[in-house]
CSV table of C-alpha atoms in Angstrom, one decimal:
chain,number,residue,atom,x,y,z
A,1,MET,CA,54.5,116.1,103.2
A,2,PRO,CA,54.7,114.9,99.5
A,3,ALA,CA,51.9,112.8,98.1
A,4,PRO,CA,52.8,109.1,98.0
A,5,ALA,CA,53.8,107.6,94.6
A,6,HIS,CA,51.1,105.4,93.3
A,7,ARG,CA,51.6,102.3,91.3
A,8,PRO,CA,49.5,101.8,88.2
A,9,VAL,CA,46.2,100.0,89.0
A,10,VAL,CA,46.2,97.7,86.0
A,11,ARG,CA,49.5,96.0,85.0
A,12,ASP,CA,50.5,93.0,82.9
A,13,VAL,CA,51.0,89.8,85.0
A,14,VAL,CA,53.8,87.6,83.6
A,15,PHE,CA,54.5,84.0,84.3
A,16,VAL,CA,58.3,84.0,84.6
A,17,GLU,CA,59.3,80.5,85.5
A,18,GLY,CA,57.7,77.3,86.7
A,19,VAL,CA,59.2,74.1,88.2
A,20,ARG,CA,58.0,71.0,89.9
A,21,THR,CA,59.3,67.9,91.6
A,22,PRO,CA,59.2,64.6,89.9
A,23,PHE,CA,55.9,63.0,90.7
A,24,GLY,CA,55.9,59.9,92.9
A,25,LYS,CA,53.5,57.1,93.8
A,26,ALA,CA,51.5,57.7,96.9
A,27,ARG,CA,52.4,54.4,98.4
A,28,PRO,CA,54.5,53.2,101.3
A,29,ASP,CA,57.2,52.3,98.7
A,30,GLY,CA,56.8,55.4,96.7
A,31,LEU,CA,59.6,58.0,96.0
A,32,TYR,CA,58.6,60.3,98.8
A,33,ALA,CA,57.4,57.9,101.5
A,34,ALA,CA,60.1,59.2,103.8
A,35,THR,CA,60.0,62.8,102.6
A,36,ARG,CA,58.0,65.6,104.2
A,37,ALA,CA,55.5,67.5,102.0
A,38,ASP,CA,56.7,70.9,103.1
A,39,ASP,CA,60.3,69.9,102.2
A,40,LEU,CA,59.1,69.2,98.6
A,41,ALA,CA,57.7,72.7,98.4
A,42,VAL,CA,60.9,74.1,99.9
A,43,LYS,CA,62.9,72.5,97.1
A,44,THR,CA,60.8,74.1,94.4
A,45,VAL,CA,61.2,77.6,95.9
A,46,ARG,CA,65.0,77.2,96.2
A,47,GLU,CA,65.2,76.0,92.6
A,48,LEU,CA,63.3,79.0,91.3
A,49,LEU,CA,65.7,81.3,93.1
A,50,ARG,CA,68.6,79.3,91.7
A,51,ARG,CA,67.4,79.6,88.2
A,52,ARG,CA,66.6,83.3,88.5
A,53,PRO,CA,69.7,84.9,90.2
A,54,GLU,CA,68.7,88.3,88.8
A,55,LEU,CA,65.8,88.3,91.2
A,56,PRO,CA,66.7,89.7,94.7
A,57,ALA,CA,64.9,87.5,97.2
A,58,GLU,CA,63.7,90.6,99.1
A,59,ARG,CA,61.7,91.7,96.1
A,60,ILE,CA,59.3,88.7,96.6
A,61,ASP,CA,56.1,90.2,98.0
A,62,GLU,CA,54.1,87.0,98.8
A,63,VAL,CA,54.3,83.2,98.9
A,64,ALA,CA,51.0,81.4,98.3
A,65,ILE,CA,51.1,77.6,98.6
A,66,ALA,CA,48.0,75.3,98.2
A,67,ALA,CA,47.3,71.9,99.8
A,68,THR,CA,44.0,70.1,99.9
A,69,THR,CA,44.7,68.5,103.2
A,70,GLN,CA,46.1,71.2,105.5
A,71,SER,CA,47.4,69.2,108.4
A,72,GLY,CA,50.6,67.5,109.6
A,73,ASP,CA,53.5,68.3,107.1
A,74,GLN,CA,51.0,70.1,104.9
A,75,GLY,CA,49.8,72.4,107.7
A,76,LEU,CA,51.2,75.4,109.6
A,77,THR,CA,50.3,78.1,107.0
A,78,LEU,CA,52.3,76.5,104.2
A,79,GLY,CA,53.2,79.7,102.3
A,80,ARG,CA,54.9,81.3,105.3
A,81,SER,CA,56.5,78.2,106.8
A,82,VAL,CA,57.9,77.2,103.4
A,83,ALA,CA,59.2,80.8,102.9
A,84,VAL,CA,61.1,80.6,106.2
A,85,LEU,CA,62.4,77.0,105.6
A,86,ALA,CA,63.6,78.0,102.1
A,87,GLY,CA,65.7,80.8,103.5
A,88,LEU,CA,63.7,83.8,102.1
A,89,PRO,CA,64.0,87.0,104.1
A,90,LYS,CA,61.8,87.1,107.1
A,91,SER,CA,60.1,90.1,105.6
A,92,VAL,CA,58.5,87.9,103.0
A,93,PRO,CA,54.9,86.9,104.0
A,94,GLY,CA,53.0,83.9,102.9
A,95,PHE,CA,49.7,82.0,103.3
A,96,ALA,CA,48.0,78.7,102.6
A,97,ILE,CA,45.1,78.2,100.2
A,98,ASP,CA,42.6,75.4,99.4
A,99,ARG,CA,40.5,74.9,96.3
A,100,MET,CA,41.1,71.2,96.2
A,101,CYS,CA,42.5,70.3,92.8
A,102,ALA,CA,42.7,73.9,91.7
A,103,GLY,CA,44.7,75.0,94.7
A,104,ALA,CA,47.9,75.9,92.8
A,105,MET,CA,45.8,77.5,90.1
A,106,THR,CA,44.0,79.6,92.7
A,107,ALA,CA,47.3,80.6,94.3
A,108,VAL,CA,48.4,81.9,90.9
A,109,THR,CA,45.2,83.8,90.1
A,110,THR,CA,45.0,85.2,93.6
A,111,THR,CA,48.5,86.6,93.7
A,112,ALA,CA,48.3,87.6,90.1
A,113,SER,CA,45.3,89.8,91.0
A,114,ALA,CA,47.4,91.6,93.6
A,115,ILE,CA,50.1,92.2,91.0
A,116,GLY,CA,47.6,93.4,88.4
A,117,PHE,CA,46.0,95.7,90.9
A,118,GLY,CA,49.4,97.2,91.7
A,119,GLN,CA,49.7,96.1,95.3
A,120,GLN,CA,52.5,93.5,94.7
A,121,ASP,CA,55.4,93.2,92.2
A,122,VAL,CA,56.6,89.6,92.5
A,123,THR,CA,55.0,86.5,94.0
A,124,LEU,CA,55.7,82.8,94.3
A,125,ALA,CA,52.6,80.6,93.9
A,126,GLY,CA,52.2,76.8,93.8
A,127,GLY,CA,51.0,73.7,95.6
A,128,VAL,CA,51.9,70.5,97.2
A,129,GLU,CA,50.1,67.3,97.9
A,130,HIS,CA,51.6,64.2,99.6
A,131,MET,CA,48.7,61.8,99.1
A,132,GLY,CA,50.8,59.0,100.6
A,133,HIS,CA,50.8,60.9,104.0
A,134,HIS,CA,47.4,62.5,103.5
A,135,PRO,CA,45.0,60.3,101.5
A,136,MET,CA,42.2,62.1,99.7
A,137,GLY,CA,39.6,63.1,102.3
A,138,PHE,CA,41.9,62.3,105.1
A,139,ASP,CA,40.4,63.4,108.5
A,140,ALA,CA,37.6,65.2,106.7
A,141,ASP,CA,34.2,65.3,108.3
A,142,PRO,CA,31.6,66.3,105.6
A,143,ASN,CA,28.5,67.8,107.2
A,144,PRO,CA,25.7,65.1,107.1
A,145,ARG,CA,23.3,67.8,105.9
A,146,PHE,CA,24.9,67.6,102.5
A,147,VAL,CA,23.1,64.3,101.9
A,148,SER,CA,20.3,64.3,104.5
A,149,GLU,CA,18.9,67.6,103.2
A,150,LYS,CA,19.6,66.6,99.6
A,151,LEU,CA,22.0,69.5,99.0
A,152,VAL,CA,24.1,67.2,96.9
A,153,ASP,CA,23.7,63.7,95.4
A,154,SER,CA,25.2,61.0,97.6
A,155,THR,CA,27.8,60.3,95.0
A,156,ALA,CA,29.1,63.9,95.0
A,157,LEU,CA,31.8,63.4,97.7
A,158,VAL,CA,33.5,60.5,95.8
A,159,MET,CA,35.4,61.8,92.8
A,160,GLY,CA,35.4,58.5,91.0
A,161,ALA,CA,31.7,58.2,91.4
A,162,THR,CA,31.2,61.7,89.9
A,163,ALA,CA,33.2,60.5,86.8
A,164,GLU,CA,30.9,57.5,86.5
A,165,ASN,CA,28.0,60.0,86.6
A,166,LEU,CA,29.5,61.8,83.6
A,167,HIS,CA,29.5,58.6,81.7
A,168,ASP,CA,25.8,58.2,82.6
A,169,ARG,CA,25.0,61.8,81.6
A,170,PHE,CA,26.8,61.4,78.2
A,171,PRO,CA,26.5,57.8,77.2
A,172,HIS,CA,28.2,58.4,73.9
A,173,LEU,CA,31.4,59.0,75.9
A,174,THR,CA,32.0,55.3,76.2
A,175,LYS,CA,34.5,53.3,78.3
A,176,GLU,CA,36.3,52.5,75.0
A,177,ARG,CA,36.8,56.1,74.2
A,178,ALA,CA,38.0,56.8,77.7
A,179,ASP,CA,40.4,53.9,77.5
A,180,ALA,CA,41.7,55.1,74.1
A,181,TYR,CA,42.3,58.6,75.6
A,182,GLY,CA,44.2,57.1,78.5
A,183,VAL,CA,46.4,55.0,76.2
A,184,ALA,CA,47.1,58.1,74.1
A,185,SER,CA,48.0,60.1,77.2
A,186,GLN,CA,50.6,57.5,78.1
A,187,ALA,CA,52.1,57.5,74.6
A,188,LYS,CA,52.3,61.3,74.4
A,189,TYR,CA,54.0,61.6,77.8
A,190,ALA,CA,56.5,58.9,76.8
A,191,ALA,CA,57.3,60.8,73.6
A,192,ALA,CA,57.7,64.1,75.5
A,193,VAL,CA,60.1,62.4,77.9
A,194,ALA,CA,62.1,61.0,75.0
A,195,ALA,CA,62.2,64.4,73.3
A,196,GLY,CA,63.6,66.1,76.5
A,197,GLN,CA,60.4,68.2,77.0
A,198,ILE,CA,59.7,67.1,80.6
A,199,SER,CA,63.0,67.0,82.4
A,200,PRO,CA,64.0,70.7,82.1
A,201,ASP,CA,61.1,71.6,84.5
A,202,LEU,CA,61.9,69.0,87.2
A,203,VAL,CA,63.7,69.7,90.4
A,204,PRO,CA,65.9,66.8,91.5
A,205,ILE,CA,65.0,65.6,95.0
A,206,ALA,CA,67.1,63.7,97.5
A,207,VAL,CA,65.1,60.8,98.8
A,208,ARG,CA,65.6,58.2,101.5
A,209,SER,CA,64.4,54.6,101.5
A,210,ASP,CA,65.4,51.3,103.1
A,211,ALA,CA,68.1,51.0,100.5
A,212,GLY,CA,69.6,54.3,101.6
A,213,TRP,CA,69.8,57.8,99.9
A,214,GLY,CA,69.0,58.4,96.3
A,215,LEU,CA,68.0,61.1,93.9
A,216,ALA,CA,64.6,61.4,92.3
A,217,THR,CA,65.1,62.9,88.8
A,218,ALA,CA,62.1,61.4,86.9
A,219,ASP,CA,58.4,60.8,87.3
A,220,GLU,CA,57.5,57.5,88.8
A,221,LEU,CA,54.0,56.7,87.7
A,222,ALA,CA,54.0,56.5,83.9
A,223,ARG,CA,53.3,53.2,82.1
A,224,PRO,CA,54.9,53.6,78.7
A,225,GLY,CA,53.7,51.1,76.1
A,226,THR,CA,50.3,50.7,77.6
A,227,SER,CA,47.8,49.3,75.1
A,228,MET,CA,44.0,49.0,74.9
A,229,ALA,CA,44.3,45.3,75.6
A,230,ASP,CA,46.3,46.0,78.8
A,231,ILE,CA,43.6,48.1,80.4
A,232,ALA,CA,40.4,46.6,78.9
A,233,ASN,CA,39.6,44.4,81.9
A,234,LEU,CA,40.9,46.4,84.8
A,235,LYS,CA,38.7,46.7,88.0
A,236,THR,CA,36.1,49.4,88.2
A,237,PRO,CA,36.4,50.4,91.9
A,238,PHE,CA,33.6,53.0,92.0
A,239,ARG,CA,30.8,50.9,90.6
A,240,PRO,CA,30.3,47.2,89.7
A,241,GLY,CA,30.6,47.0,85.9
A,242,GLY,CA,31.5,50.6,85.7
A,243,ARG,CA,33.7,52.5,83.3
A,244,ILE,CA,36.3,54.2,85.5
A,245,THR,CA,39.5,52.2,85.9
A,246,ALA,CA,43.2,52.8,86.7
A,247,GLY,CA,43.7,52.9,82.9
A,248,ASN,CA,41.6,56.0,82.3
A,249,ALA,CA,42.0,57.9,85.5
A,250,SER,CA,44.9,59.7,87.2
A,251,PRO,CA,46.8,57.7,89.9
A,252,LEU,CA,47.3,58.8,93.5
A,253,THR,CA,50.4,61.0,93.5
A,254,ASP,CA,52.9,62.9,95.7
A,255,GLY,CA,54.5,66.1,94.4
A,256,ALA,CA,54.9,69.8,94.5
A,257,SER,CA,55.0,72.7,92.0
A,258,MET,CA,55.9,76.4,92.1
A,259,CYS,CA,56.0,79.3,89.8
A,260,LEU,CA,57.3,82.9,89.8
A,261,LEU,CA,55.0,85.7,88.7
A,262,ALA,CA,55.8,89.3,88.2
A,263,ALA,CA,54.4,92.5,86.9
A,264,GLY,CA,55.4,93.3,83.3
A,265,ASP,CA,57.3,96.4,84.2
A,266,VAL,CA,59.2,94.6,86.9
A,267,VAL,CA,60.1,91.9,84.5
A,268,ASP,CA,61.7,94.5,82.3
A,269,GLU,CA,63.4,96.2,85.2
A,270,LEU,CA,65.0,93.0,86.5
A,271,GLY,CA,65.7,91.4,83.1
A,272,LEU,CA,63.5,88.4,83.8
A,273,PRO,CA,62.1,86.3,81.0
A,274,ALA,CA,58.4,86.6,80.1
A,275,ARG,CA,57.2,83.1,79.3
A,276,MET,CA,53.4,83.9,79.3
A,277,ARG,CA,51.1,86.8,80.0
A,278,LEU,CA,47.9,86.2,82.0
A,279,VAL,CA,45.0,87.3,79.9
A,280,SER,CA,42.0,86.2,82.0
A,281,PHE,CA,40.7,83.6,84.4
A,282,ALA,CA,37.4,82.3,85.8
A,283,TYR,CA,36.0,79.8,88.2
A,284,ALA,CA,32.5,78.3,88.0
A,285,GLY,CA,30.3,75.9,89.9
A,286,VAL,CA,28.3,73.0,88.6
A,287,ASP,CA,26.3,70.2,90.3
A,288,PRO,CA,28.8,68.4,92.6
A,289,GLU,CA,27.8,65.0,91.3
A,290,ILE,CA,29.1,65.9,87.8
A,291,MET,CA,32.2,67.6,89.2
A,292,GLY,CA,34.1,66.9,85.9
A,293,TYR,CA,31.8,69.2,83.9
A,294,GLY,CA,33.2,72.2,85.7
A,295,PRO,CA,35.9,73.3,83.1
A,296,ILE,CA,33.2,73.9,80.6
A,297,PRO,CA,31.5,76.9,82.2
A,298,SER,CA,34.8,78.2,83.7
A,299,THR,CA,36.3,78.2,80.2
A,300,GLU,CA,33.3,79.9,78.7
A,301,ARG,CA,33.6,82.6,81.3
A,302,ALA,CA,37.3,83.0,80.9
A,303,LEU,CA,37.0,83.3,77.1
A,304,ALA,CA,34.2,85.9,77.5
A,305,ASN,CA,36.4,87.9,79.9
A,306,ALA,CA,39.2,87.9,77.4
A,307,GLY,CA,37.0,88.7,74.4
A,308,LEU,CA,38.1,85.4,72.7
A,309,THR,CA,36.4,82.2,71.4
A,310,ILE,CA,37.5,78.6,71.6
A,311,ASP,CA,38.8,79.0,68.0
A,312,ASP,CA,41.4,81.5,69.2
A,313,ILE,CA,43.0,78.9,71.5
A,314,GLY,CA,46.0,77.2,69.9
A,315,LEU,CA,47.1,75.0,72.9
A,316,PHE,CA,45.2,73.4,75.7
A,317,GLU,CA,46.5,72.0,78.9
A,318,ILE,CA,43.6,70.1,80.5
A,319,ASN,CA,44.0,68.2,83.8
A,320,GLU,CA,43.2,64.6,83.3
A,321,ALA,CA,41.6,63.7,86.6
A,322,PHE,CA,39.6,61.3,84.5
A,323,ALA,CA,39.5,60.7,80.8
A,324,VAL,CA,35.8,61.2,80.6
A,325,GLN,CA,36.1,64.6,82.1
A,326,VAL,CA,38.5,65.7,79.3
A,327,LEU,CA,36.2,64.0,76.7
A,328,THR,CA,33.2,65.9,78.0
A,329,PHE,CA,35.1,69.2,77.6
A,330,LEU,CA,36.3,68.3,74.1
A,331,ASP,CA,32.9,67.1,73.0
A,332,HIS,CA,31.2,70.3,74.3
A,333,PHE,CA,33.6,72.6,72.4
A,334,GLY,CA,33.6,70.5,69.2
A,335,LEU,CA,37.2,69.2,69.5
A,336,SER,CA,38.2,65.7,68.5
A,337,ASP,CA,39.4,63.2,71.0
A,338,ASP,CA,42.9,63.3,69.4
A,339,ASP,CA,43.1,67.1,68.7
A,340,SER,CA,46.8,67.9,68.3
A,341,ARG,CA,46.4,71.1,70.4
A,342,VAL,CA,45.4,69.2,73.5
A,343,ASN,CA,47.9,67.9,76.1
A,344,ARG,CA,50.8,67.5,73.7
A,345,TYR,CA,53.0,66.1,76.5
A,346,GLY,CA,50.3,63.8,77.8
A,347,GLY,CA,48.6,64.5,81.1
A,348,ALA,CA,47.8,63.4,84.6
A,349,ILE,CA,46.7,59.9,83.6
A,350,ALA,CA,50.3,59.3,82.8
A,351,VAL,CA,52.3,61.7,85.0
A,352,GLY,CA,50.0,61.7,88.0
A,353,HIS,CA,47.8,64.3,89.8
A,354,PRO,CA,49.0,65.5,93.2
A,355,LEU,CA,45.8,67.4,93.7
A,356,ALA,CA,46.6,71.0,94.8
A,357,SER,CA,49.9,71.1,92.9
A,358,SER,CA,48.6,70.2,89.4
A,359,GLY,CA,47.6,73.7,88.2
A,360,VAL,CA,51.1,75.0,88.0
A,361,ARG,CA,52.2,71.8,86.2
A,362,LEU,CA,49.7,72.6,83.5
A,363,MET,CA,51.0,76.2,83.3
A,364,THR,CA,54.7,75.2,83.2
A,365,GLN,CA,54.0,72.8,80.4
A,366,LEU,CA,52.0,75.4,78.4
A,367,ALA,CA,54.9,77.9,78.8
A,368,ARG,CA,57.3,75.4,77.3
A,369,GLN,CA,55.0,74.7,74.4
A,370,PHE,CA,54.6,78.4,73.8
A,371,GLU,CA,58.4,78.6,73.3
A,372,GLU,CA,58.2,75.7,70.8
A,373,ASN,CA,55.2,77.2,68.9
A,374,PRO,CA,55.7,80.9,68.4
A,375,ASP,CA,52.9,80.8,65.8
A,376,VAL,CA,50.4,80.1,68.7
A,377,ARG,CA,49.1,83.2,70.3
A,378,TYR,CA,46.8,82.0,73.0
A,379,GLY,CA,46.6,78.9,75.2
A,380,LEU,CA,44.6,77.9,78.3
A,381,THR,CA,45.0,75.8,81.4
A,382,THR,CA,41.9,74.2,82.9
A,383,MET,CA,40.8,71.7,85.4
A,384,CYS,CA,37.8,70.3,87.3
A,385,VAL,CA,37.6,70.7,91.0
A,386,GLY,CA,35.9,68.7,93.8
A,387,LEU,CA,32.5,69.6,95.1
A,388,GLY,CA,31.5,70.7,91.6
A,389,MET,CA,33.8,73.5,90.2
A,390,GLY,CA,36.0,74.3,87.3
A,391,GLY,CA,38.9,76.7,86.8
A,392,THR,CA,40.4,78.1,83.7
A,393,VAL,CA,43.2,80.6,82.9
A,394,VAL,CA,43.9,82.0,79.5
A,395,TRP,CA,47.5,82.9,78.6
A,396,GLU,CA,49.2,84.8,75.8
A,397,ASN,CA,52.4,83.8,74.1
A,398,PRO,CA,55.2,86.5,74.3
A,399,HIS,CA,56.9,84.8,71.3
A,400,HIS,CA,54.0,85.5,69.0
A,401,ALA,CA,54.4,88.3,66.5
A,402,ASP,CA,51.2,90.0,67.7
A,403,TYR,CA,51.9,89.7,71.4
A,404,SER,CA,50.0,92.5,73.1
A,405,GLY,CA,51.9,92.7,76.4
A,406,HIS,CA,54.1,95.5,77.4
A,407,THR,CA,57.1,93.5,78.4
A,408,THR,CA,60.2,93.4,76.1
A,409,THR,CA,62.1,90.5,77.6
A,410,HIS,CA,61.2,87.4,75.6
A,411,ALA,CA,64.2,85.2,76.2
A,412,SER,CA,64.0,81.4,76.3
A,413,THR,CA,64.3,79.9,79.8
A,414,THR,CA,65.4,76.4,79.0
A,415,THR,CA,67.5,75.4,82.0
A,416,GLU,CA,69.8,72.5,82.5
A,417,ASN,CA,69.3,70.9,86.0
C-alpha cells in the first residue's frame, strides 16, 4: 500500500473575500426585527459563493460561525445549520463558537490554524448577533462566586461600567476626548459612505415590516453631522455623572459577517484573489473590570509573534466598543487621537457593533484599505472582549512590493452588488 500524500505542515493563510449585512438597530422597529439571525448568516454565505464562482462549494472544508448568545435563532450549532440552509453540500461540516465580541475573529483564527497546519484548504468564518432578539446577557446566569469570592470586581459583568473604570484608571482620557473621538468616527464613516468605500462589502437583505417587504442596502445606525454640542449632555446610563454616553459608545446592533479563507497554494490553484495574508494573531487576558484594556497585551503578543513593532503597522482597524477603549490603546502605543492610520472608514460608534460578528467587519475593511494603499505592508485588526480579554490579528498586504507570501494572484475584488 503506498504511503499517503502529506500536505505541507505550514502554509500561507489568505483572506480571500469578506462581506457583511447592513447593520441595523436592535429595536422592535429596527431593520431586522422580523428577520431571523441564522437567515442573516445564510445570506452572507450565499453572497460569498456568488462572488467567487471559481470556488467549487465542495472544496469548503469547514464553516465556523460565532454568536455570543447561542439560543433560539442563534442556536443549533450555527456553522452546520447555516451551511445546510445556505445549500452547501451535506459533506461540509460546521460548528459554533463563542468568544463574545471576538467571536468572528476567533472563528477566523481557529480555521486559519487548521489551514496553516495543512488539515484544511478552504473555510468560511464569521459571526452573527441579533441583539434585538437576544439582548446582551440574555438568559445568562453568571455564577455568584464571581463576586462573592471576589474573583472579579462587581462592575466586571457590565461592559459600560468597565469603560467607566478605564476613565477612572486613566483620568487624562477625559469625556471630552472620548466625545471628540465619537464625533470623528461619525464623520469618517459618513465620508467613507460618500466615497463608495462601504457599500461594496454589503449584502442586500430582504426585510419585512408592518409596511411590507423592502430591501436593506445600507447601515441604519450612523448619525452623520454629529457635533460635540449634540452629544455633550447625553445621559450617562452606567454611572451618575459618568463619562460613557451614546455619543462615545457603540449602539446595540443586529448584523452578520462572513469571510472566505484559503491556503496560499489553493488560492493559486483556483485563481482566487489574495486580499490579505495572515501573519500572526494573539489573545490575552486582563482584569475583567478593565475589559477595554485587552487589545494592548494581545497586540504586543501578536507583534512579538510576527517579529514586528507598532511602527511597522500602517493601518489599524480597532473595534470601537467604547471611545475610551480605543483611546487607551492609542495612548499606550504613542499614537495620536486622530492618527490617520486608525479606522479610516470610521468605526463601531457610527456603524454599530453586533458583538460576535464585528471581527470580520474589521478584516473586510482592512482588506479594502490595503487595495487602496499598496504602500502599506502591514495592518492589524484588534478588539476588546468581555470578561477581560483582547484579540489581535496582524495581516500583510499582497499589493505591497515586498509582500512575502507565496501566492501570485493579487487581483482586486471590488464587486458591484
